[in-house]
Every structure is written in structure tokens, then in C-alpha cells.
PDB file of C-alpha atoms and ligand atoms in Angstrom:
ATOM      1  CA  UNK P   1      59.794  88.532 125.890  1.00 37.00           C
ATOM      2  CA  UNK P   2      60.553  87.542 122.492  1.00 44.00           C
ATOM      3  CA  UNK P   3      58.935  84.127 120.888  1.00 40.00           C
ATOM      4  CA  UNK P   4      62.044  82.085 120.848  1.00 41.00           C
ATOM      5  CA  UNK P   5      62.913  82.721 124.257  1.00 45.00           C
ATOM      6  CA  UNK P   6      59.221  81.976 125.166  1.00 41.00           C
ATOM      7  CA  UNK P   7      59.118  78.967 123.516  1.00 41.00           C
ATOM      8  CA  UNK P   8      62.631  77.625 125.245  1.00 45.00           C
ATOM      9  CA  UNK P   9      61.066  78.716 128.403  1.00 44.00           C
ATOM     10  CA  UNK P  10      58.036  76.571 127.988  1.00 45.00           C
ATOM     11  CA  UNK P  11      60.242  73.688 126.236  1.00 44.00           C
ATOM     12  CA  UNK P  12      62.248  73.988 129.965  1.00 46.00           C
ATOM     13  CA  UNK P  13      59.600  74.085 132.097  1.00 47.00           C
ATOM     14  CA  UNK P  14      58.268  70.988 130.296  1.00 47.00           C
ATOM     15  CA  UNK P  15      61.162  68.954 130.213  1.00 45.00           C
ATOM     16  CA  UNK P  16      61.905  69.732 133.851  1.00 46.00           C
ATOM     17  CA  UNK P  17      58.861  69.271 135.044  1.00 43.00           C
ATOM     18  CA  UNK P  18      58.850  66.274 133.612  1.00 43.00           C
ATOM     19  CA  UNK P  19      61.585  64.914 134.972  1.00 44.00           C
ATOM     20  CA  UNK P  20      60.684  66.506 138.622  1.00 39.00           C
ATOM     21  CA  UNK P  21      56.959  65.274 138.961  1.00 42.00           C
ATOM     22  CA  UNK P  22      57.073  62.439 136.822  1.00 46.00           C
ATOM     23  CA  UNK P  23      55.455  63.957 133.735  1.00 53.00           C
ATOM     24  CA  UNK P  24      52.240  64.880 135.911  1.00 66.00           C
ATOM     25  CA  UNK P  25      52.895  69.016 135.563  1.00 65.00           C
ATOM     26  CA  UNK P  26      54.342  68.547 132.293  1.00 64.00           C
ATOM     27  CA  UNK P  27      51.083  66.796 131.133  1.00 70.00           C
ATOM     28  CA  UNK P  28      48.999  69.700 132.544  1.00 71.00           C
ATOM     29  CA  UNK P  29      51.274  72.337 130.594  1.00 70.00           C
ATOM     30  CA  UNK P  30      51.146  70.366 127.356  1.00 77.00           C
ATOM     31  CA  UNK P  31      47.093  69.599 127.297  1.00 74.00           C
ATOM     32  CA  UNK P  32      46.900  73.292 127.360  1.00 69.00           C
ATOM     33  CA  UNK P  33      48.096  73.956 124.631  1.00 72.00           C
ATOM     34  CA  UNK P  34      46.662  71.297 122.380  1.00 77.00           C
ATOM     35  CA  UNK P  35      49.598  69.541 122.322  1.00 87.00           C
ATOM     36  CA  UNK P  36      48.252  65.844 123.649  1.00 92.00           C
ATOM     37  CA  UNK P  37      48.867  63.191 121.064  1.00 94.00           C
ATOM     38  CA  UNK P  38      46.273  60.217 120.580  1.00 95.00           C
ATOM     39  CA  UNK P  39      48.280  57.717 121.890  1.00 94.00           C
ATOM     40  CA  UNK P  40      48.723  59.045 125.365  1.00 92.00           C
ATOM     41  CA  UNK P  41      46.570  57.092 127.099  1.00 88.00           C
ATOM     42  CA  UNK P  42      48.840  53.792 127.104  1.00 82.00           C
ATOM     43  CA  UNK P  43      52.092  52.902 129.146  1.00 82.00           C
ATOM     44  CA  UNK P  44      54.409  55.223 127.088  1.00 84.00           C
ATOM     45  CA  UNK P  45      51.644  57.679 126.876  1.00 89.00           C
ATOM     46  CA  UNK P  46      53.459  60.405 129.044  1.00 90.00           C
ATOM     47  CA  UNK P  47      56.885  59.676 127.046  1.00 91.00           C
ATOM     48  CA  UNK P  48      54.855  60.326 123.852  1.00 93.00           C
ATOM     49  CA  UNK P  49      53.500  63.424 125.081  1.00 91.00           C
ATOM     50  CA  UNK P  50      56.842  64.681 126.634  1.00 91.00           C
ATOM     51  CA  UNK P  51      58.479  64.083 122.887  1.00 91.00           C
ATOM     52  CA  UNK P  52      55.639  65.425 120.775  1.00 93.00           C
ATOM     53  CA  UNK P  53      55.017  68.589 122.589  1.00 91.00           C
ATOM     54  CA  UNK P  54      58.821  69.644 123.175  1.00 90.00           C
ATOM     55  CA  UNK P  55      59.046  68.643 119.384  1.00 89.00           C
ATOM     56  CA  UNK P  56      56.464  70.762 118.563  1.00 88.00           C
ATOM     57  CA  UNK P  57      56.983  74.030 120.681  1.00 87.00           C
ATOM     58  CA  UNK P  58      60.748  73.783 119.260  1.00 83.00           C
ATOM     59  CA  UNK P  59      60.684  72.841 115.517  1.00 77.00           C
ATOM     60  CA  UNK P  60      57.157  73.778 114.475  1.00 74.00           C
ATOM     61  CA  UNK P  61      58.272  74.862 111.001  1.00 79.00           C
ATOM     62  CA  UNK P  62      61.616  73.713 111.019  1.00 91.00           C
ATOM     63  CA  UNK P  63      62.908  71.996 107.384  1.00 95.00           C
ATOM     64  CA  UNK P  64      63.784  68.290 107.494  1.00 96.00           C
ATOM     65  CA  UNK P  65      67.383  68.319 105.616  1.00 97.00           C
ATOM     66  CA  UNK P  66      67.630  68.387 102.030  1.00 98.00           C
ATOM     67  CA  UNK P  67      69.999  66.457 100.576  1.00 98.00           C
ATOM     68  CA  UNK P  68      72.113  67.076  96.889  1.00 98.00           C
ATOM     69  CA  UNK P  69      71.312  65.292  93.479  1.00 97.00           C
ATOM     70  CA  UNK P  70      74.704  63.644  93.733  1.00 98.00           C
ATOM     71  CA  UNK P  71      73.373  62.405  97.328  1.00 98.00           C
ATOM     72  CA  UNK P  72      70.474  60.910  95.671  1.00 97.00           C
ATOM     73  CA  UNK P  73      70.631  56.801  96.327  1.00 97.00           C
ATOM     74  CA  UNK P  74      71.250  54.187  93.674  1.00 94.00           C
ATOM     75  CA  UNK P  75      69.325  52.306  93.298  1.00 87.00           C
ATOM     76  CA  UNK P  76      66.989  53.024  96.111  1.00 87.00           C
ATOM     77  CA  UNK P  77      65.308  50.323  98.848  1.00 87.00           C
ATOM     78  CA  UNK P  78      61.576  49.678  97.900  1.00 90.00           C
ATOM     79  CA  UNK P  79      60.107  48.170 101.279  1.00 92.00           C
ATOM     80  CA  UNK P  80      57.643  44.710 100.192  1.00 92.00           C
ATOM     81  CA  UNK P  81      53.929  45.882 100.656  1.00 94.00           C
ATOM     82  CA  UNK P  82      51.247  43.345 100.773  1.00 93.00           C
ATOM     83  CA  UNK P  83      49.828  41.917  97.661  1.00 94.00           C
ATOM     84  CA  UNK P  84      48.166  44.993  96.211  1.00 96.00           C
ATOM     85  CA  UNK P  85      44.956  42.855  94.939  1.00 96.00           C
ATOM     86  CA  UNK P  86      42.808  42.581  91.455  1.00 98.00           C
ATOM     87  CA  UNK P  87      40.926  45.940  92.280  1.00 98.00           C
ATOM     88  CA  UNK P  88      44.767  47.471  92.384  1.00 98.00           C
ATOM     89  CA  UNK P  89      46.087  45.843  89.096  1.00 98.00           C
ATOM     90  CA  UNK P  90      42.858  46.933  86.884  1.00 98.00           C
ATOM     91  CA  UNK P  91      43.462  50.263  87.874  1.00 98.00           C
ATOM     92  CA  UNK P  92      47.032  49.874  87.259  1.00 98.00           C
ATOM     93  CA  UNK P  93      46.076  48.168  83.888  1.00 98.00           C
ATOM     94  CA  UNK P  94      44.116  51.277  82.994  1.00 98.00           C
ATOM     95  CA  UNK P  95      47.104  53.867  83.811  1.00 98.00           C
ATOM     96  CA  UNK P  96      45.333  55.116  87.082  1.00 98.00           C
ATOM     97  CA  UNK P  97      43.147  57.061  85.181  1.00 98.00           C
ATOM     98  CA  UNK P  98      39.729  55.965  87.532  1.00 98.00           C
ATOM     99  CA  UNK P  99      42.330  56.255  90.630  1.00 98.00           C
ATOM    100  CA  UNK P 100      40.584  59.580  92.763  1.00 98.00           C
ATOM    101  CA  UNK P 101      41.843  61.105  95.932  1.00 98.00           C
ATOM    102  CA  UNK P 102      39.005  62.148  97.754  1.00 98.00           C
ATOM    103  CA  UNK P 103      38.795  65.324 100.077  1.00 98.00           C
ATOM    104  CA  UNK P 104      36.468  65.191 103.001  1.00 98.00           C
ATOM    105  CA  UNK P 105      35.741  66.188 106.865  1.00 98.00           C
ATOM    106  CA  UNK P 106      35.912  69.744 108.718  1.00 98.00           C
ATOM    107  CA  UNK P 107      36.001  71.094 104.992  1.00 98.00           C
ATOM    108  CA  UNK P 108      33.616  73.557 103.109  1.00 98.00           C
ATOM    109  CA  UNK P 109      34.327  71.903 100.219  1.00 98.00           C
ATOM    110  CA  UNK P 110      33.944  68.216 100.477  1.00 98.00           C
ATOM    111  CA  UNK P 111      35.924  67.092  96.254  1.00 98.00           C
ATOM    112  CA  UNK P 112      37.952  64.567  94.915  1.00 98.00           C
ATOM    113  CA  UNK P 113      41.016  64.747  92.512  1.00 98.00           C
ATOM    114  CA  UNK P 114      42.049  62.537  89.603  1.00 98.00           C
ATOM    115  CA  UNK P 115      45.442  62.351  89.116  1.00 98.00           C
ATOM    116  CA  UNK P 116      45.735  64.992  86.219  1.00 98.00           C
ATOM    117  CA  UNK P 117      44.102  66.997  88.522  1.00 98.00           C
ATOM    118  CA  UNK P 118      46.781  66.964  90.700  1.00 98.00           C
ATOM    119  CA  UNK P 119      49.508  66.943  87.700  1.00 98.00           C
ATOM    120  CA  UNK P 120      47.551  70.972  87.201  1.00 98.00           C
ATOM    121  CA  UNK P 121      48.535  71.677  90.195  1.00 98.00           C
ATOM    122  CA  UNK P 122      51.650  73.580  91.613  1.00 97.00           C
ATOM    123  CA  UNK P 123      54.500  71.191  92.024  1.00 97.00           C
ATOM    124  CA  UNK P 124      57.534  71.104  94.386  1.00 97.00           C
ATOM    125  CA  UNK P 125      60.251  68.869  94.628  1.00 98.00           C
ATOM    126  CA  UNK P 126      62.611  67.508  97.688  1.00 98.00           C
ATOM    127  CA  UNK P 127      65.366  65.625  98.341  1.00 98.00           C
ATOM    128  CA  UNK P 128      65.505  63.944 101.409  1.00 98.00           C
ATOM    129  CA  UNK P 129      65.472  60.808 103.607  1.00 98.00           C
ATOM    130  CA  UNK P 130      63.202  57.991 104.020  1.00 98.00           C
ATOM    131  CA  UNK P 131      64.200  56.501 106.935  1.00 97.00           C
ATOM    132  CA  UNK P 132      62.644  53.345 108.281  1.00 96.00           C
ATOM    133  CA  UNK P 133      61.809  52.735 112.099  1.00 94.00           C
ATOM    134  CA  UNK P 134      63.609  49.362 111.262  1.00 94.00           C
ATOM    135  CA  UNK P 135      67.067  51.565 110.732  1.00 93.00           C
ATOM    136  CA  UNK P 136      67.412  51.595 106.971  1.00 94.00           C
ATOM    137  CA  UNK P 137      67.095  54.460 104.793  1.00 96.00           C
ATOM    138  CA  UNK P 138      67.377  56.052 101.666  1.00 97.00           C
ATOM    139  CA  UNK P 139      67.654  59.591  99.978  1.00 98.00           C
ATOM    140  CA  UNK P 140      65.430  60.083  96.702  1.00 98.00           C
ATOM    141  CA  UNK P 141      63.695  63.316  95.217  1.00 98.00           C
ATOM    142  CA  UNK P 142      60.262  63.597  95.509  1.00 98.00           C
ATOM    143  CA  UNK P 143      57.659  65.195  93.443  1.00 98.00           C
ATOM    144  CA  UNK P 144      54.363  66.185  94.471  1.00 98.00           C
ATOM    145  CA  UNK P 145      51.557  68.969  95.381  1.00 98.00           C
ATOM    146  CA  UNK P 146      52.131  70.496  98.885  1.00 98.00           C
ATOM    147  CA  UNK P 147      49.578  68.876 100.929  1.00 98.00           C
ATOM    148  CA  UNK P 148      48.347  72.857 101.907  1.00 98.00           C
ATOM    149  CA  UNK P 149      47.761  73.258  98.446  1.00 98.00           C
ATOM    150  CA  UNK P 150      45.077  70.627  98.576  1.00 98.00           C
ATOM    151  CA  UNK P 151      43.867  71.505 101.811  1.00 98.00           C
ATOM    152  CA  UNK P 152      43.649  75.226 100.747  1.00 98.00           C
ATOM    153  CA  UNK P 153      41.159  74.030  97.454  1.00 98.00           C
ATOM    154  CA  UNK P 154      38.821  72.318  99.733  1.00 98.00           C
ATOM    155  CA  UNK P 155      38.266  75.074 101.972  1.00 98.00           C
ATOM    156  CA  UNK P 156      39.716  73.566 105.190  1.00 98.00           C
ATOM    157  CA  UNK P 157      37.955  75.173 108.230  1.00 97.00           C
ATOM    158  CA  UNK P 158      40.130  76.741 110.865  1.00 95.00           C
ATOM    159  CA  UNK P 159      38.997  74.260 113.587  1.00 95.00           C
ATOM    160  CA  UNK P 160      40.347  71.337 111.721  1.00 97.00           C
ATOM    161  CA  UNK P 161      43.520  69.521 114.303  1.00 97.00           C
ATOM    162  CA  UNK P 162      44.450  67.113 112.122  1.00 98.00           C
ATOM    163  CA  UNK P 163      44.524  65.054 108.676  1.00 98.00           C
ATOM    164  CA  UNK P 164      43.709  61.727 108.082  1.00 98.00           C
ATOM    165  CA  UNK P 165      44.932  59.777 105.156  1.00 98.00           C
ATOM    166  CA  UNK P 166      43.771  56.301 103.954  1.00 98.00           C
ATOM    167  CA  UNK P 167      45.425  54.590 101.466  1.00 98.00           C
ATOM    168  CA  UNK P 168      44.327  51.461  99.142  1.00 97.00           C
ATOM    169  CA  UNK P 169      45.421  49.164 101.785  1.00 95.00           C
ATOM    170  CA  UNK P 170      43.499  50.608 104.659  1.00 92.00           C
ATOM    171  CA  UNK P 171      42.665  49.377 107.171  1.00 92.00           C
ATOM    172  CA  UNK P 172      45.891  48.215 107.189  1.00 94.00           C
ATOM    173  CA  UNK P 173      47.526  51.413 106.285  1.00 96.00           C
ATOM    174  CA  UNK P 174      46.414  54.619 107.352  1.00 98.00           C
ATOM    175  CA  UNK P 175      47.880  57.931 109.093  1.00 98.00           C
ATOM    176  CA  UNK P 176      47.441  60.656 110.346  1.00 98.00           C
ATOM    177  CA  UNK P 177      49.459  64.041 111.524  1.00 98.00           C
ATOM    178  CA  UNK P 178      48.861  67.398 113.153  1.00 97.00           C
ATOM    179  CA  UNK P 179      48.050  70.626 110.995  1.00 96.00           C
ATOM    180  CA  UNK P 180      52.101  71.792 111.939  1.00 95.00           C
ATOM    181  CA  UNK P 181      52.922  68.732 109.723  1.00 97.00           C
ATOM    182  CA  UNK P 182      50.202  69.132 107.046  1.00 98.00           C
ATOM    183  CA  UNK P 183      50.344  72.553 106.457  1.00 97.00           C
ATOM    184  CA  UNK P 184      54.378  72.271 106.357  1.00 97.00           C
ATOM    185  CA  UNK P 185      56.134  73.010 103.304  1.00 97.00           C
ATOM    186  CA  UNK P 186      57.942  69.600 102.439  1.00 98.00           C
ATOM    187  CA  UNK P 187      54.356  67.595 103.252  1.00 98.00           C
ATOM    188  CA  UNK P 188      53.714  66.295  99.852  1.00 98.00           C
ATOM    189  CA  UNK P 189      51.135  64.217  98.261  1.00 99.00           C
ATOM    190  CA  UNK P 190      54.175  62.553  95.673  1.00 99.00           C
ATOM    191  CA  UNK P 191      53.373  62.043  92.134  1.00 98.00           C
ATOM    192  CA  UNK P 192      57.131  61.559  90.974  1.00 98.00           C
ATOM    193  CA  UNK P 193      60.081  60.082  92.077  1.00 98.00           C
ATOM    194  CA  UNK P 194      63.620  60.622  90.628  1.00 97.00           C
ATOM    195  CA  UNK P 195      62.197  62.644  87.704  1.00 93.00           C
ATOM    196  CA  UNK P 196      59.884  59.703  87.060  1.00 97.00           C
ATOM    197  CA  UNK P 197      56.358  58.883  87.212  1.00 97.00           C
ATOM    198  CA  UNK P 198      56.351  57.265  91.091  1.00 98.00           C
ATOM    199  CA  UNK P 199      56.786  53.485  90.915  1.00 97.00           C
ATOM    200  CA  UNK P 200      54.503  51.605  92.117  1.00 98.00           C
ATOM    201  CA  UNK P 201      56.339  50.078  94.473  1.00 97.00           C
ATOM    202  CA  UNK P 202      57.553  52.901  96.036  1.00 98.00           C
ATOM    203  CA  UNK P 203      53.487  54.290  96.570  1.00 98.00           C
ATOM    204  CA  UNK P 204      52.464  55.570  92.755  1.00 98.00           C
ATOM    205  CA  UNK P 205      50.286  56.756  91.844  1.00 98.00           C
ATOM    206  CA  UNK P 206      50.151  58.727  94.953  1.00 98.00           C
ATOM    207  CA  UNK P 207      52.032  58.956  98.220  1.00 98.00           C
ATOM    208  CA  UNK P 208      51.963  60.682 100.995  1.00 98.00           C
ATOM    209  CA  UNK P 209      55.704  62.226 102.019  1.00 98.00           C
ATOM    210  CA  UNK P 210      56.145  63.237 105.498  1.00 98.00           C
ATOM    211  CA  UNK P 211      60.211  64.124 105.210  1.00 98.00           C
ATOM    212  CA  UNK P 212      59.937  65.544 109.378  1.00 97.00           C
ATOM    213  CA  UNK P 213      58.651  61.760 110.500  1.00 98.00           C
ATOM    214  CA  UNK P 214      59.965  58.452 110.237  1.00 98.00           C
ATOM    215  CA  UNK P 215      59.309  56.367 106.994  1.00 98.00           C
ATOM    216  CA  UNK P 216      55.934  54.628 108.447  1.00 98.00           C
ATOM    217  CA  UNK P 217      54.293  57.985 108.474  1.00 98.00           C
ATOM    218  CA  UNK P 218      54.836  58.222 104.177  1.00 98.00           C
ATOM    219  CA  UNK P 219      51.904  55.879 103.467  1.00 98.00           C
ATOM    220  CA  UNK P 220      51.735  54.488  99.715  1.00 98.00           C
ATOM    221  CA  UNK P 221      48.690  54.261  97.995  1.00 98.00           C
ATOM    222  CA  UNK P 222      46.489  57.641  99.122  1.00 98.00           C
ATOM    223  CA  UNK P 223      42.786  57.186  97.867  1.00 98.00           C
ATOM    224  CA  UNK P 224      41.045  59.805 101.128  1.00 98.00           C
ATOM    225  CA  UNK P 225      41.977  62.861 103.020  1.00 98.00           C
ATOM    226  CA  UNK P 226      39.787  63.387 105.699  1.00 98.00           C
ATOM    227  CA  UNK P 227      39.995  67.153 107.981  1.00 98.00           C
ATOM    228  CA  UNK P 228      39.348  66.362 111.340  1.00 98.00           C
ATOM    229  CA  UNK P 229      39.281  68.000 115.225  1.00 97.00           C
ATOM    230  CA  UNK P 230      39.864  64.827 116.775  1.00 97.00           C
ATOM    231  CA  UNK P 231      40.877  61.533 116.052  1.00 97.00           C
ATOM    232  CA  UNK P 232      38.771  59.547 118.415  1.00 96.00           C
ATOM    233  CA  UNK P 233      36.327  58.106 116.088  1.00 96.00           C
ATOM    234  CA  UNK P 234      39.083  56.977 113.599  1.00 97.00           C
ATOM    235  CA  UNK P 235      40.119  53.091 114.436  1.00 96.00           C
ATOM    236  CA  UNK P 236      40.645  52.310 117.625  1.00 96.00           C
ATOM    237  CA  UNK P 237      41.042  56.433 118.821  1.00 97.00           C
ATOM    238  CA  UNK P 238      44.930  55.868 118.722  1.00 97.00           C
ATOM    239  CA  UNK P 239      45.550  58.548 115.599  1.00 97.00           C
ATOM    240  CA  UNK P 240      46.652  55.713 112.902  1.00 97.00           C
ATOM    241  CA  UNK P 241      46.773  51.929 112.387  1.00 96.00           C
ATOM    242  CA  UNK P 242      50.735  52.217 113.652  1.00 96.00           C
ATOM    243  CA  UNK P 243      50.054  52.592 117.680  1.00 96.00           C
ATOM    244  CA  UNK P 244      47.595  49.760 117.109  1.00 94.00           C
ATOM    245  CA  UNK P 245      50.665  47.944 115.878  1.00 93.00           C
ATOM    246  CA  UNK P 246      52.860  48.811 118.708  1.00 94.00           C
ATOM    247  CA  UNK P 247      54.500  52.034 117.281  1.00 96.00           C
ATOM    248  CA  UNK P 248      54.336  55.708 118.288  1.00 97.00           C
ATOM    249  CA  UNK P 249      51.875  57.825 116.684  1.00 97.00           C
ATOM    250  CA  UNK P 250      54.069  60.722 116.712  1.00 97.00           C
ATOM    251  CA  UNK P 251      57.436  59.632 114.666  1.00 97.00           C
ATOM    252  CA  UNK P 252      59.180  62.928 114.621  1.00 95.00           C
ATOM    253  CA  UNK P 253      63.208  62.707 113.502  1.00 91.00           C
TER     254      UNK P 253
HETATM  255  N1  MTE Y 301      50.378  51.613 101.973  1.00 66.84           N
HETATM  256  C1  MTE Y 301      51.551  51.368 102.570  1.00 66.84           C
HETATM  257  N2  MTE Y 301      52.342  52.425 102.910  1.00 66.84           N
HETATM  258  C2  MTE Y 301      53.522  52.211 103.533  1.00 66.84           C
HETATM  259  C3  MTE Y 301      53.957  50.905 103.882  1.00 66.84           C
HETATM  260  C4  MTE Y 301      53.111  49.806 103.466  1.00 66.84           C
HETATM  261  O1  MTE Y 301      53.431  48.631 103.668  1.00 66.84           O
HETATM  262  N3  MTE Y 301      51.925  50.087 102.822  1.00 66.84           N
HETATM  263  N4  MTE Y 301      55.130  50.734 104.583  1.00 66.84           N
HETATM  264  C5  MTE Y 301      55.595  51.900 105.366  1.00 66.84           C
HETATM  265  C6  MTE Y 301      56.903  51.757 105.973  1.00 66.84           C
HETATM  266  S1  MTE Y 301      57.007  50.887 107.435  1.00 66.84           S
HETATM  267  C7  MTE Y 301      58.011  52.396 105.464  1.00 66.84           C
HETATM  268  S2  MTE Y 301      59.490  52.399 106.265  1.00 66.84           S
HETATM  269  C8  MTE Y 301      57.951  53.063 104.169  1.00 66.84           C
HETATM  270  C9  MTE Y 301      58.906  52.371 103.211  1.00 66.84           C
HETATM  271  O2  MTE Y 301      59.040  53.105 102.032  1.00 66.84           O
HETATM  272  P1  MTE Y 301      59.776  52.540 100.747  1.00 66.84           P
HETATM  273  O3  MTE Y 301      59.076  51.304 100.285  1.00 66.84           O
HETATM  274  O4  MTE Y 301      59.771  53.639  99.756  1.00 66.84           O
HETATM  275  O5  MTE Y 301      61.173  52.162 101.133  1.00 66.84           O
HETATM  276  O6  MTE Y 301      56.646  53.069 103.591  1.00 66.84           O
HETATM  277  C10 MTE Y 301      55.591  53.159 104.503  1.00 66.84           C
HETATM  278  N5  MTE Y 301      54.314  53.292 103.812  1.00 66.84           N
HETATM  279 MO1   MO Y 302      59.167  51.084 108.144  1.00 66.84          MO
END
């Protein structure tokens, strides 16, 4: 049997099984194969499994679309963050030049990055949609190092599930997504915007760009990367500070 026709097998068996027992065989199936988010413990927990594991069985490295330059919005949406603070604005003051991004977890090579660090680094560019879970969106380029890329320097070891990333406003603000997602081609941590410098209101010095999931998943602001095999001791075990807030963990579009 070949792998595509593998994988819609499984996808089918899930689904149905699913809808035939409830979610209770499709559950079985999906912890299997690692494939369990860590929001599934609450009241949409076996909706949230049913959507993340068909996601990821059928569009593991699937490309979010890419849109044209002429496609490019004008002037983009900048959602309002929360007052960035004093510590923010000195740094700011000071062209980011103290700002570090800091590499740590299931890696052999626990490092941090200034931002001309990451400038020396191979580059790719995007354009593609930010959409919000609140149904507005916009389609900008963005400019960054592939997340892998990073990932690669400090020596990620193979047991590693998932990535956590903190930003300036955490614990207000921070993600996480599976390796499928961080190791994915378009995953960039965004120095540039539009052929510019990122704005700061739109996450510079550094964001994280997640084109695959909704807008809540690009978090402004990275300062920590940390490798991980589970995300239980992270918050309140949920994956990110957005099921504590009521939102899926998973945001897949
Ligand atoms: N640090 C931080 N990251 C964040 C947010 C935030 O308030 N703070 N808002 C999120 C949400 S809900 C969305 S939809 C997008 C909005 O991106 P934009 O401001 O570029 O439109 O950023 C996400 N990243
Ligand atoms: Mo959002």
C-alpha cells in the first residue's frame, strides 16, 4: 500500500470511528500515534483531537497559500497589544541591540541569538495571510529565518515533540506547536515585513509566523525557544496561554 492511500485510510477510519463510537476508537487510534493535543482533556477535548490528528495525518507538509506582491494589503491591520512597558521602550530606544532570543530545552546546545545574529542567517520570505480567530485578516510578506534553521544550530535532539515560544509579554503571550509545524518550511522567526525592518507593532523585532494556523498562533515579541517532549509542565499543561483563554490549542486553517 502506498503512503497516501495509507494515510486516507487511517484519516477514514478516524473520522468514522469517530462519528460511530463517539470519538472513543478514534481517540485510541490517534494516542497511538502521538497525535493527542494538550488540550484534550476538557469538554471539546475529543473535537480537538478529531481535528488535529486528521489535520495532521492529511497535510503534514502541506504549504499554506502564497499570495502575489500585487495581493499584498494596503495598508495592513496592526491588532492593539498591551502597553509594551519601560523595559520594552529602552530596548526599543537602544535599536534592539541588547534584545536576545534565547534557545533552550531537549537541545545539545542550549545559545541565544542577537538580532544580527539572526540577520547572518539564511533568510526566506512569504506572502501570505494573517488571519484572526476574530474573522479579519490581512496578506503581507514576511521576512525571517526558518524556525528549522534555528532549531538545527542548537542541536535539537530527536525526542523533542514540540516548541515553546515566549514572547516579551509572557505570561500573557506564549505558544507553542508540534515539530510538523516547526520544522515546516514557511515557520519563520520574522525579522521584516514588506521589505522593511518589522514594525513594532506588528511583533519587531522578532515574530514568530505560523502561516498553517490562525493569527493567535504568530506571537509578537519572541525573547525564548524552549525544545520540549511534553508540554505538561508549561502553564497550566494546556500547550499555550490561548486554551487557558478559551481557545483551541491547535488553530490549523
Ligand atoms: N505578543 C503578542 N502576540 C500576539 C498578540 C498579542 O496581543 N501579543 N495578538 C495575537 C493575535 S490574537 C493575532 S490575531 C495576531 C494579530 O497580528 P497583527 O497585529 O499583525 O494583525 O497577533 C497575535 N500575536
Ligand atoms: Mo486574533
Amino acid at each position: 500500500m502506498n503512503r497516501i492511500s495509507r494515510r486516507k485510510l487511517i484519516t477514514t477510519a478516524l473520522v468514522s470511528a469517530g462519528g460511530a463510537a463517539g470519538l472513543g476508537a478514534s481517540g485510541i487510534i490517534a494516542r497511538r500515534r502521538g497525535l493527542i493535543p494538550p488540550d484534550a482533556g476538557g469538554i471539546w477535548g475529543p473535537g480537538e483531537t478529531l481535528t488535529y490528528a486528521a489535520q495532521r495525518l492529511l497535510t503534514q507538509h502541506s504549504l499554506a497559500r502564497e499570495f502575489t506582491r500585487a495581493q499584498i494589503s494596503k495598508p495592513p491591520f496592526a491588532n492593539e497589544v498591551y502597553p509594551l512597558g519601560d523595559q520594552f521602550k529602552k530596548l526599543q530606544d537602544a535599536s534592539f541591540i541588547d534584545w536576545r532570543l534565547a534557545v533552550d530545552g531537549m537541545v545539545g546546545n542550549p545559545t541565544s541569538f542577537s538580532l544580527s545574529d539572526l540577520h547572518g542567517m539564511p533568510m526566506r520570505s512569504h506572502i501570505t495571510i494573517l488571519a484572526c480567530e476574530e474573522g479579519w485578516s490581512y496578506i503581507a510578506e514576511w521576512i525571517g529565518v526558518p524556525l528549522s534553521h534555528v532549531l538545527h544550530l542548537a542541536e535539537t535532539l530527536p525526542q523533542a515533540c514540540y516548541v515553546v515560544y515566549r514572547s516579551f509579554q509572557d505570561p500573557d503571550w506564549w505558544e507553542s506547536i508540534d515539530m510538523a509545524d516547526a520544522l515546516h518550511p514557511q515557520t519563520l522567526l520574522t525579522l521584516g515585513m514588506n521589505s522593511s525592518e518589522l514594525p513594532v507593532p506588528f511583533g519587531g523585532p522578532l515574530r514568530m509566523r505560523v502561516p498553517r494556523q490562525l493569527g493567535y498562533k504568530s506571537v509578537k515579541y519572541i525573547t525564548r525557544l524552549t525544545v520540549t517532549d511534553s508540554l505538561k509542565q508549561f502553564g497550566k499543561g494546556l500547550g499555550s496561554s490561548s486554551p487557558e483563554a478559551g481557545y483551541a490549542w491547535y488553530a490549523g486553517i
